[in-house]
Structure formats: structure tokens, C-alpha cells
Amino acid sequence: MQIKNLTGIRGFAALWVALFHFQSTAVVSTLNLGPVIGGGAYGVDIFFVLSGLILAINYAPRFANEGFNWNSFGDFLIRRFARIYPLHLATFLVMFVSWEVASQTSYQFHGLVVNDWWSAICNLLLVHAWGLTRRLSWNTPSWSVSAEWFAYLAVFPVCVVLMKKLSAAQAMAVSMIVWMLFVAYVLALRDGDLMQVNADGALRIIPEFFAGYATYRLVVASRSPAAGNLPTFLGLSGIVLTLLLPPAALVLLLPAILLLMIGLYRGGRLVDWAFGNAVLVFLGEISYSIYMLHMFVQIIASQIVHHLAIAPTANHARLILLAEVLSTICLGYLGYVWLEAPARRSLVARMMQFHRAPARKGALVVDGGAPGAPS
């Protein structure tokens, strides 16, 4: 069974992040895309909450039945590693080679990154969002994949071993307390700008992953037959409100995303039409590739605009933005079909040969996501 609404929101979040980056493309930057597009980096926070929710749906019952041991946890880590690492490695290598070629020609196509050997090693080890690097590096969206890997190793075990002993209400209260502590950190040390929490993005995923798990406990425990139209509307409204209000309103972001998740999980005529439609479900299935490849489209588009000296008119800006979006979807599809999906299957099969647990057959309930990062 596939929870289409939860797959659809992945496609929405991936394109939201992509639009946020595309607005900085030369010429496109002349358009006033408004505060909603300007807050597209919050799509990552949707992914982080969704990751906690979906992994709980997929794995929490198994850990409850079989216990938390190397057999079950090793199986979990193998599947998560195979899900995120092949595409991360491929995009890093392409960016590494591109950067080296650019450096040889005395040209650098990034101005806000630190691409050195230390950051390269951290990227290869998937620890570049663990506070070990100073700034974004290489394929910049991959910081959230590093944060996801941290959550798989450290946060999810806490959920299925410790938080499972709490009631649903207690689990939600813990996640909200951790969130408020995190918001205090952002307001005090990051000027209230959540987008600055990336090289230390492991801190960002902790409360959001906890909240996703707590949402799972809440929706499963309640078994409410109520439709999700109202929670979805309130959740989306809350996210937009967070973008319009002063930085302290950041505290509202996580509760708003949780309402959105509850609404999507419950479904309803309007919700299913908006997020469970075939287009968004398709985009959700390829969302990880969209997320990991869209910066290449942005870089190439910027170079084309520069070398062709395209005039910064509104019509040119709209055409370039449309071309970036369509190119990203096409590239995301090709990345999914040619690399992401086959590499995942192959890696799981090979790694399972060295693990006690045999590869389990059958599809998961839904393959959710992070970042961007995908889960």
C-alpha cells in the first residue's frame, strides 16, 4: 500500500527547494517571486519530519516485534545507506571533477562554499553536516543527506528504544521541548535564520525527526476517522505564516508541519486531489533525484545566461525559470531510472550477503523522504 499524499508532498517539497535556489539564477533574480518561494529552504524541514514519520510507519512495528538488535538494525542501516549513498557519491564526484576543471581555468562557479580536501573527505563519509565543516560544500543540498544519515544512526534508535516507552502525548511533548531548545539556539546564535543551520544540520534534524516519530504514534494511536482537509489547510497556512512573521515565529514551523503530516496521513477529498494526484506522486517518487541534481541545472543555466549575455527582462526570466524546472524534472527522472533505483537494488543485494538477515521481499508501505533528503 502506498500513502499517496505522503509521496506527493515529497514532490512538492523538492520543487519548492529547487525554486528557492533557482531564484538566484542570473536574470531570474530580477523576478519578485515573493516570500513563499524565498522560504523554499523550509522544504528540507518537511522532508526531515516526513522521514521520521515514514520510517516509523515502515520499521517501528518490526522493531517492536523483533526487538532492537544488530540483525534488525543492520538490515535498517543497509537499506537506508543503499537509498541515499549511491546518488550522493555520484553527484559529489561530478561536482569534484567540475570544480577541479574550473579551478584549472581560474574560474569558480560557487562563491559561498568551502571546497577543500577536508570537506571532500567529510562528504565521502557523509558527516559534513555534523559540525565538522564550516560551510556548505560540493553538491550543497547534500548537507541534508548527511543529517539524515546522522538521524538513521543516532536519532531513530532513540525513538524505537526509548521514546516507544512513552505515550503518544509524552512523545510529542518531548519533541516540542527539543524543538523549542533548537529554536532558542537559532535565534541566539544564527540570527533567527534557520537556513544558516546546514553545516551543523544534524542539530536541525533531531527535533524534526523526533516530531515525525511522535506524529506516527499520535495518528496510529488515535485511529480517528476524521478527514485531513482541515489539518492540511491549517498546516500549510501555518508554514506560510511563519515565512511572513518576524524570526521568532520560527517556533510555529514544526507544529505547522505536524498538522500538515496528520492531514496528509488521514486524507480527504481535497487533500487527495491536491497531493495524491498522479503528477505529484510521480514527482515524489523521483524527488530524491530532483533534490540532488537541481543545483547542476542551476549552475548550467547561470553559465548559459552569462555566456549568451541574456537581457534581464521579465519574459526572459520566466522562460529561464520554466526551463530550469522542466530540465530538473527530466534530469531527476533519468537520475532515478538510470542510477538511483538500480544502484539501490544492487547495493542492498550485495550488502545483504555480508549481513545475517536475508533481504526481505515485498514493497515497503511508502518510501518517504528527506531531503530532500529522502528516507
Tab-separated table of C-alpha atoms in Angstrom:
chain	number	residue	atom	x	y	z
A	1	MET	CA	0.000	0.000	0.000
A	2	GLN	CA	1.266	3.449	-0.875
A	3	ILE	CA	0.245	6.535	1.069
A	4	LYS	CA	-0.003	8.746	-1.975
A	5	ASN	CA	-0.374	12.032	-0.132
A	6	LEU	CA	2.894	11.481	1.717
A	7	THR	CA	4.607	10.648	-1.557
A	8	GLY	CA	3.081	13.695	-3.223
A	9	ILE	CA	4.315	16.104	-0.560
A	10	ARG	CA	7.846	14.927	-1.322
A	11	GLY	CA	7.488	16.110	-4.906
A	12	PHE	CA	6.097	19.426	-3.691
A	13	ALA	CA	8.924	19.909	-1.180
A	14	ALA	CA	11.666	19.001	-3.687
A	15	LEU	CA	10.414	21.530	-6.237
A	16	TRP	CA	9.979	24.145	-3.507
A	17	VAL	CA	13.659	23.801	-2.589
A	18	ALA	CA	14.641	23.889	-6.261
A	19	LEU	CA	12.649	27.091	-6.878
A	20	PHE	CA	14.310	28.651	-3.858
A	21	HIS	CA	17.705	28.067	-5.479
A	22	PHE	CA	16.587	28.954	-8.988
A	23	GLN	CA	15.525	32.415	-7.879
A	24	SER	CA	19.212	33.282	-7.529
A	25	THR	CA	19.952	32.431	-11.156
A	26	ALA	CA	21.094	35.456	-13.145
A	27	VAL	CA	18.116	37.117	-14.885
A	28	VAL	CA	15.632	35.023	-12.859
A	29	SER	CA	16.729	37.021	-9.826
A	30	THR	CA	15.065	40.061	-11.391
A	31	LEU	CA	11.671	38.479	-10.755
A	32	ASN	CA	9.936	39.114	-7.450
A	33	LEU	CA	8.983	35.564	-6.517
A	34	GLY	CA	7.758	36.566	-3.067
A	35	PRO	CA	8.366	35.302	0.474
A	36	VAL	CA	6.903	31.837	-0.119
A	37	ILE	CA	9.500	30.945	-2.762
A	38	GLY	CA	12.056	32.797	-0.647
A	39	GLY	CA	11.328	30.347	2.164
A	40	GLY	CA	11.770	27.291	-0.039
A	41	ALA	CA	14.605	26.045	2.136
A	42	TYR	CA	11.877	25.014	4.608
A	43	GLY	CA	11.108	22.189	2.206
A	44	VAL	CA	14.028	20.397	3.860
A	45	ASP	CA	12.239	20.611	7.215
A	46	ILE	CA	9.195	18.967	5.642
A	47	PHE	CA	11.489	16.181	4.472
A	48	PHE	CA	13.003	15.749	7.930
A	49	VAL	CA	9.619	15.423	9.651
A	50	LEU	CA	8.363	13.157	6.896
A	51	SER	CA	11.451	10.996	7.314
A	52	GLY	CA	10.708	10.379	10.985
A	53	LEU	CA	7.064	9.626	10.202
A	54	ILE	CA	7.637	7.266	7.281
A	55	LEU	CA	10.488	5.356	8.857
A	56	ALA	CA	8.323	4.843	11.926
A	57	ILE	CA	5.491	3.550	9.748
A	58	ASN	CA	7.862	1.189	7.950
A	59	TYR	CA	10.139	-0.002	10.724
A	60	ALA	CA	8.731	0.695	14.212
A	61	PRO	CA	6.344	-2.311	14.126
A	62	ARG	CA	9.201	-4.586	13.104
A	63	PHE	CA	11.451	-3.360	15.899
A	64	ALA	CA	8.545	-3.775	18.311
A	65	ASN	CA	8.044	-7.386	17.209
A	66	GLU	CA	11.660	-8.494	16.739
A	67	GLY	CA	13.408	-6.233	19.214
A	68	PHE	CA	16.187	-3.777	18.573
A	69	ASN	CA	19.271	-5.841	17.778
A	70	TRP	CA	22.060	-5.986	15.251
A	71	ASN	CA	20.006	-8.172	12.942
A	72	SER	CA	17.119	-5.707	12.650
A	73	PHE	CA	19.160	-2.504	12.951
A	74	GLY	CA	21.778	-3.738	10.482
A	75	ASP	CA	19.041	-4.501	7.969
A	76	PHE	CA	17.651	-1.000	8.509
A	77	LEU	CA	21.041	0.697	8.014
A	78	ILE	CA	21.841	-1.282	4.883
A	79	ARG	CA	18.571	-0.256	3.282
A	80	ARG	CA	18.961	3.390	4.286
A	81	PHE	CA	22.580	3.530	3.111
A	82	ALA	CA	21.635	1.988	-0.229
A	83	ARG	CA	18.820	4.526	-0.518
A	84	ILE	CA	20.933	7.649	-0.085
A	85	TYR	CA	24.601	6.965	-0.776
A	86	PRO	CA	24.918	5.988	-4.478
A	87	LEU	CA	23.343	9.203	-5.767
A	88	HIS	CA	25.189	11.271	-3.171
A	89	LEU	CA	28.512	9.731	-4.235
A	90	ALA	CA	27.780	10.242	-7.926
A	91	THR	CA	26.820	13.898	-7.527
A	92	PHE	CA	29.830	14.562	-5.304
A	93	LEU	CA	32.222	13.062	-7.861
A	94	VAL	CA	30.698	15.070	-10.700
A	95	MET	CA	30.948	18.256	-8.660
A	96	PHE	CA	34.501	17.415	-7.567
A	97	VAL	CA	35.671	16.907	-11.151
A	98	SER	CA	33.813	20.025	-12.335
A	99	TRP	CA	35.376	22.081	-9.571
A	100	GLU	CA	38.873	20.855	-10.366
A	101	VAL	CA	38.428	21.625	-14.066
A	102	ALA	CA	37.079	25.071	-13.214
A	103	SER	CA	39.982	25.701	-10.856
A	104	GLN	CA	42.464	24.896	-13.612
A	105	THR	CA	40.889	27.613	-15.732
A	106	SER	CA	40.929	30.093	-12.829
A	107	TYR	CA	37.141	30.044	-12.689
A	108	GLN	CA	34.971	29.107	-9.725
A	109	PHE	CA	31.225	28.732	-10.126
A	110	HIS	CA	30.424	28.885	-6.401
A	111	GLY	CA	31.058	31.775	-4.084
A	112	LEU	CA	29.508	30.623	-0.805
A	113	VAL	CA	31.072	27.206	-0.361
A	114	VAL	CA	34.275	25.793	1.072
A	115	ASN	CA	35.504	23.087	-1.279
A	116	ASP	CA	38.722	21.710	0.133
A	117	TRP	CA	40.164	18.283	0.872
A	118	TRP	CA	38.753	18.171	4.386
A	119	SER	CA	35.226	18.907	3.196
A	120	ALA	CA	35.699	16.334	0.434
A	121	ILE	CA	36.591	13.651	2.985
A	122	CYS	CA	33.640	14.643	5.157
A	123	ASN	CA	31.335	14.442	2.119
A	124	LEU	CA	32.593	10.975	1.259
A	125	LEU	CA	31.957	9.854	4.833
A	126	LEU	CA	28.548	11.597	4.940
A	127	VAL	CA	29.474	13.592	8.041
A	128	HIS	CA	29.647	17.091	6.535
A	129	ALA	CA	26.512	18.221	8.402
A	130	TRP	CA	27.770	17.035	11.766
A	131	GLY	CA	29.523	20.284	12.677
A	132	LEU	CA	32.844	19.125	11.226
A	133	THR	CA	32.875	21.621	8.358
A	134	ARG	CA	32.493	25.393	8.368
A	135	ARG	CA	30.122	25.949	5.474
A	136	LEU	CA	28.282	24.232	2.654
A	137	SER	CA	30.483	22.292	0.250
A	138	TRP	CA	30.477	20.499	-3.089
A	139	ASN	CA	26.912	19.457	-4.038
A	140	THR	CA	25.456	21.821	-1.470
A	141	PRO	CA	21.996	20.222	-0.982
A	142	SER	CA	23.690	17.040	0.228
A	143	TRP	CA	24.131	18.528	3.708
A	144	SER	CA	20.615	17.310	4.442
A	145	VAL	CA	21.556	13.782	3.334
A	146	SER	CA	24.373	13.862	5.876
A	147	ALA	CA	21.864	14.983	8.502
A	148	GLU	CA	19.583	12.111	7.502
A	149	TRP	CA	22.427	9.643	7.944
A	150	PHE	CA	23.020	11.025	11.424
A	151	ALA	CA	19.323	10.509	12.190
A	152	TYR	CA	19.461	6.902	10.978
A	153	LEU	CA	22.465	6.149	13.170
A	154	ALA	CA	21.570	8.068	16.323
A	155	VAL	CA	18.058	9.534	16.399
A	156	PHE	CA	15.945	6.661	15.122
A	157	PRO	CA	17.367	4.202	17.703
A	158	VAL	CA	16.366	6.639	20.449
A	159	CYS	CA	12.840	6.679	19.047
A	160	VAL	CA	12.337	2.914	18.810
A	161	VAL	CA	14.162	2.064	22.047
A	162	LEU	CA	13.364	4.908	24.453
A	163	MET	CA	10.514	7.023	23.094
A	164	LYS	CA	8.411	3.939	22.413
A	165	LYS	CA	8.093	3.620	26.202
A	166	LEU	CA	6.292	6.976	26.326
A	167	SER	CA	2.680	7.636	25.490
A	168	ALA	CA	1.903	9.389	22.218
A	169	ALA	CA	1.257	12.646	24.087
A	170	GLN	CA	4.512	12.334	26.031
A	171	ALA	CA	6.494	11.601	22.866
A	172	MET	CA	5.008	14.697	21.232
A	173	ALA	CA	5.803	16.803	24.309
A	174	VAL	CA	9.437	15.665	24.225
A	175	SER	CA	9.745	16.557	20.552
A	176	MET	CA	8.259	20.015	21.174
A	177	ILE	CA	10.642	20.683	24.073
A	178	VAL	CA	13.626	19.706	21.926
A	179	TRP	CA	12.252	21.910	19.129
A	180	MET	CA	11.956	24.939	21.396
A	181	LEU	CA	15.539	24.444	22.583
A	182	PHE	CA	16.643	24.276	18.960
A	183	VAL	CA	14.705	27.434	18.066
A	184	ALA	CA	16.359	29.220	21.003
A	185	TYR	CA	19.726	28.166	19.566
A	186	VAL	CA	18.792	29.512	16.114
A	187	LEU	CA	17.517	32.814	17.495
A	188	ALA	CA	20.536	33.321	19.749
A	189	LEU	CA	23.391	32.093	17.567
A	190	ARG	CA	22.077	32.072	13.989
A	191	ASP	CA	20.284	35.430	13.854
A	192	GLY	CA	16.958	33.639	13.710
A	193	ASP	CA	17.819	32.306	10.250
A	194	LEU	CA	17.088	28.582	10.049
A	195	MET	CA	18.813	28.463	6.670
A	196	GLN	CA	22.154	29.005	8.391
A	197	VAL	CA	21.835	25.640	10.129
A	198	ASN	CA	23.301	23.389	7.453
A	199	ALA	CA	26.953	22.581	8.172
A	200	ASP	CA	25.593	21.719	11.621
A	201	GLY	CA	22.386	20.352	10.148
A	202	ALA	CA	22.431	17.311	12.432
A	203	LEU	CA	21.050	19.666	15.075
A	204	ARG	CA	18.223	20.657	12.747
A	205	ILE	CA	17.013	17.139	12.080
A	206	ILE	CA	16.913	15.965	15.719
A	207	PRO	CA	13.687	17.699	16.868
A	208	GLU	CA	12.037	17.295	13.465
A	209	PHE	CA	12.758	13.579	13.263
A	210	PHE	CA	11.523	13.144	16.835
A	211	ALA	CA	8.347	15.006	15.869
A	212	GLY	CA	7.815	12.781	12.839
A	213	TYR	CA	8.042	9.713	15.059
A	214	ALA	CA	5.686	11.303	17.614
A	215	THR	CA	3.222	12.025	14.794
A	216	TYR	CA	3.282	8.353	13.866
A	217	ARG	CA	2.478	7.441	17.461
A	218	LEU	CA	-0.308	10.013	17.528
A	219	VAL	CA	-2.048	9.112	14.269
A	220	VAL	CA	-1.764	5.378	14.865
A	221	ALA	CA	-3.000	5.653	18.455
A	222	SER	CA	-5.933	7.927	17.646
A	223	ARG	CA	-7.270	5.961	14.668
A	224	SER	CA	-9.505	8.949	14.049
A	225	PRO	CA	-11.889	8.626	11.078
A	226	ALA	CA	-11.887	12.410	10.617
A	227	ALA	CA	-10.758	13.671	7.218
A	228	GLY	CA	-7.477	15.501	6.934
A	229	ASN	CA	-8.647	18.520	4.931
A	230	LEU	CA	-8.701	20.935	7.873
A	231	PRO	CA	-5.339	19.915	9.421
A	232	THR	CA	-3.731	20.130	5.996
A	233	PHE	CA	-5.096	23.631	5.419
A	234	LEU	CA	-4.050	24.770	8.894
A	235	GLY	CA	-0.609	23.257	8.446
A	236	LEU	CA	0.014	24.951	5.103
A	237	SER	CA	-1.315	28.227	6.470
A	238	GLY	CA	0.975	27.954	9.476
A	239	ILE	CA	4.022	27.389	7.262
A	240	VAL	CA	3.201	30.445	5.158
A	241	LEU	CA	2.558	32.489	8.303
A	242	THR	CA	5.996	31.531	9.604
A	243	LEU	CA	7.509	32.998	6.430
A	244	LEU	CA	5.660	36.299	6.817
A	245	LEU	CA	6.226	36.965	10.512
A	246	PRO	CA	9.428	38.022	12.368
A	247	PRO	CA	12.134	35.387	13.080
A	248	ALA	CA	10.671	34.439	16.472
A	249	ALA	CA	7.705	32.953	14.571
A	250	LEU	CA	10.043	30.097	13.652
A	251	VAL	CA	8.676	28.324	16.725
A	252	LEU	CA	5.435	27.806	14.762
A	253	LEU	CA	7.107	25.962	11.883
A	254	LEU	CA	7.298	22.481	13.359
A	255	PRO	CA	3.722	22.438	14.765
A	256	ALA	CA	2.510	23.596	11.346
A	257	ILE	CA	4.386	20.806	9.569
A	258	LEU	CA	2.970	18.270	12.030
A	259	LEU	CA	-0.573	19.421	11.278
A	260	LEU	CA	0.226	19.046	7.589
A	261	MET	CA	1.527	15.495	8.120
A	262	ILE	CA	-1.555	14.493	10.122
A	263	GLY	CA	-3.817	15.878	7.427
A	264	LEU	CA	-1.945	14.126	4.632
A	265	TYR	CA	-1.951	10.827	6.519
A	266	ARG	CA	-5.694	10.977	7.147
A	267	GLY	CA	-6.502	12.139	3.642
A	268	GLY	CA	-9.741	13.562	2.346
A	269	ARG	CA	-11.299	14.553	-0.932
A	270	LEU	CA	-9.471	17.876	-1.248
A	271	VAL	CA	-6.210	16.596	0.228
A	272	ASP	CA	-6.152	13.538	-2.022
A	273	TRP	CA	-6.861	15.725	-5.050
A	274	ALA	CA	-4.135	18.209	-4.185
A	275	PHE	CA	-1.340	15.896	-3.025
A	276	GLY	CA	-2.331	12.382	-4.088
A	277	ASN	CA	-2.701	13.160	-7.776
A	278	ALA	CA	-0.636	11.306	-10.361
A	279	VAL	CA	1.644	14.247	-11.155
A	280	LEU	CA	2.764	14.919	-7.590
A	281	VAL	CA	3.066	11.195	-6.811
A	282	PHE	CA	5.348	10.832	-9.840
A	283	LEU	CA	7.414	13.813	-8.713
A	284	GLY	CA	7.512	12.366	-5.205
A	285	GLU	CA	8.906	9.082	-6.463
A	286	ILE	CA	11.787	10.880	-8.195
A	287	SER	CA	12.085	13.621	-5.556
A	288	TYR	CA	15.460	12.494	-4.224
A	289	SER	CA	16.996	12.737	-7.683
A	290	ILE	CA	15.293	16.094	-8.228
A	291	TYR	CA	16.698	17.359	-4.966
A	292	MET	CA	20.226	16.092	-5.513
A	293	LEU	CA	20.525	17.144	-9.170
A	294	HIS	CA	18.787	20.517	-9.319
A	295	MET	CA	21.891	22.534	-8.413
A	296	PHE	CA	23.609	21.242	-11.552
A	297	VAL	CA	20.732	22.656	-13.587
A	298	GLN	CA	21.038	25.974	-11.756
A	299	ILE	CA	24.793	26.146	-12.391
A	300	ILE	CA	24.452	25.295	-16.082
A	301	ALA	CA	21.620	27.799	-16.510
A	302	SER	CA	23.723	30.513	-14.905
A	303	GLN	CA	26.586	29.795	-17.299
A	304	ILE	CA	24.308	29.878	-20.331
A	305	VAL	CA	22.810	33.179	-19.230
A	306	HIS	CA	26.281	34.620	-18.653
A	307	HIS	CA	27.863	33.497	-21.920
A	308	LEU	CA	24.878	34.452	-24.061
A	309	ALA	CA	24.515	37.779	-22.241
A	310	ILE	CA	20.739	37.320	-21.994
A	311	ALA	CA	18.997	40.547	-21.127
A	312	PRO	CA	17.332	40.619	-17.676
A	313	THR	CA	13.768	41.076	-18.879
A	314	ALA	CA	10.697	39.637	-17.189
A	315	ASN	CA	9.885	37.391	-20.154
A	316	HIS	CA	13.433	36.036	-20.293
A	317	ALA	CA	13.347	35.413	-16.552
A	318	ARG	CA	10.097	33.447	-16.781
A	319	LEU	CA	11.371	31.352	-19.691
A	320	ILE	CA	14.638	30.563	-17.918
A	321	LEU	CA	12.804	29.595	-14.730
A	322	LEU	CA	10.430	27.344	-16.671
A	323	ALA	CA	13.365	25.743	-18.500
A	324	GLU	CA	15.146	25.112	-15.191
A	325	VAL	CA	12.091	23.447	-13.659
A	326	LEU	CA	11.402	21.227	-16.677
A	327	SER	CA	15.084	20.321	-17.048
A	328	THR	CA	15.265	19.423	-13.362
A	329	ILE	CA	12.261	17.112	-13.632
A	330	CYS	CA	13.701	15.406	-16.709
A	331	LEU	CA	17.144	15.054	-15.139
A	332	GLY	CA	15.552	13.816	-11.910
A	333	TYR	CA	13.663	11.133	-13.811
A	334	LEU	CA	16.784	9.996	-15.642
A	335	GLY	CA	18.757	10.008	-12.402
A	336	TYR	CA	16.100	7.883	-10.738
A	337	VAL	CA	15.786	5.363	-13.572
A	338	TRP	CA	19.443	5.074	-14.536
A	339	LEU	CA	21.198	5.437	-11.187
A	340	GLU	CA	19.159	5.808	-8.008
A	341	ALA	CA	16.782	2.843	-8.305
A	342	PRO	CA	19.124	0.247	-9.885
A	343	ALA	CA	22.043	1.202	-7.608
A	344	ARG	CA	19.836	0.822	-4.544
A	345	ARG	CA	18.658	-2.637	-5.575
A	346	SER	CA	22.162	-3.784	-6.427
A	347	LEU	CA	23.719	-2.399	-3.248
A	348	VAL	CA	21.073	-3.943	-0.991
A	349	ALA	CA	21.540	-7.344	-2.643
A	350	ARG	CA	25.323	-7.191	-2.302
A	351	MET	CA	25.440	-5.864	1.251
A	352	MET	CA	22.885	-8.372	2.459
A	353	GLN	CA	25.327	-11.124	1.552
A	354	PHE	CA	27.529	-9.898	4.412
A	355	HIS	CA	24.689	-9.440	6.864
A	356	ARG	CA	22.887	-12.116	8.848
A	357	ALA	CA	19.414	-11.004	7.763
A	358	PRO	CA	18.310	-12.086	4.288
A	359	ALA	CA	16.938	-9.407	2.007
A	360	ARG	CA	13.241	-9.123	2.652
A	361	LYS	CA	10.893	-9.235	-0.293
A	362	GLY	CA	7.939	-7.001	-0.875
A	363	ALA	CA	7.483	-3.251	-1.026
A	364	LEU	CA	7.532	-1.036	1.995
A	365	VAL	CA	4.445	0.942	2.915
A	366	VAL	CA	5.948	4.047	1.385
A	367	ASP	CA	9.467	5.244	0.717
A	368	GLY	CA	9.459	8.688	2.266
A	369	GLY	CA	11.982	11.414	2.175
A	370	ALA	CA	14.392	13.809	3.344
A	371	PRO	CA	15.930	15.889	1.738
A	372	GLY	CA	15.484	16.438	0.430
A	373	ALA	CA	16.653	14.137	1.579
A	374	PRO	CA	14.675	11.207	1.269
A	375	SER	CA	14.024	8.364	3.649
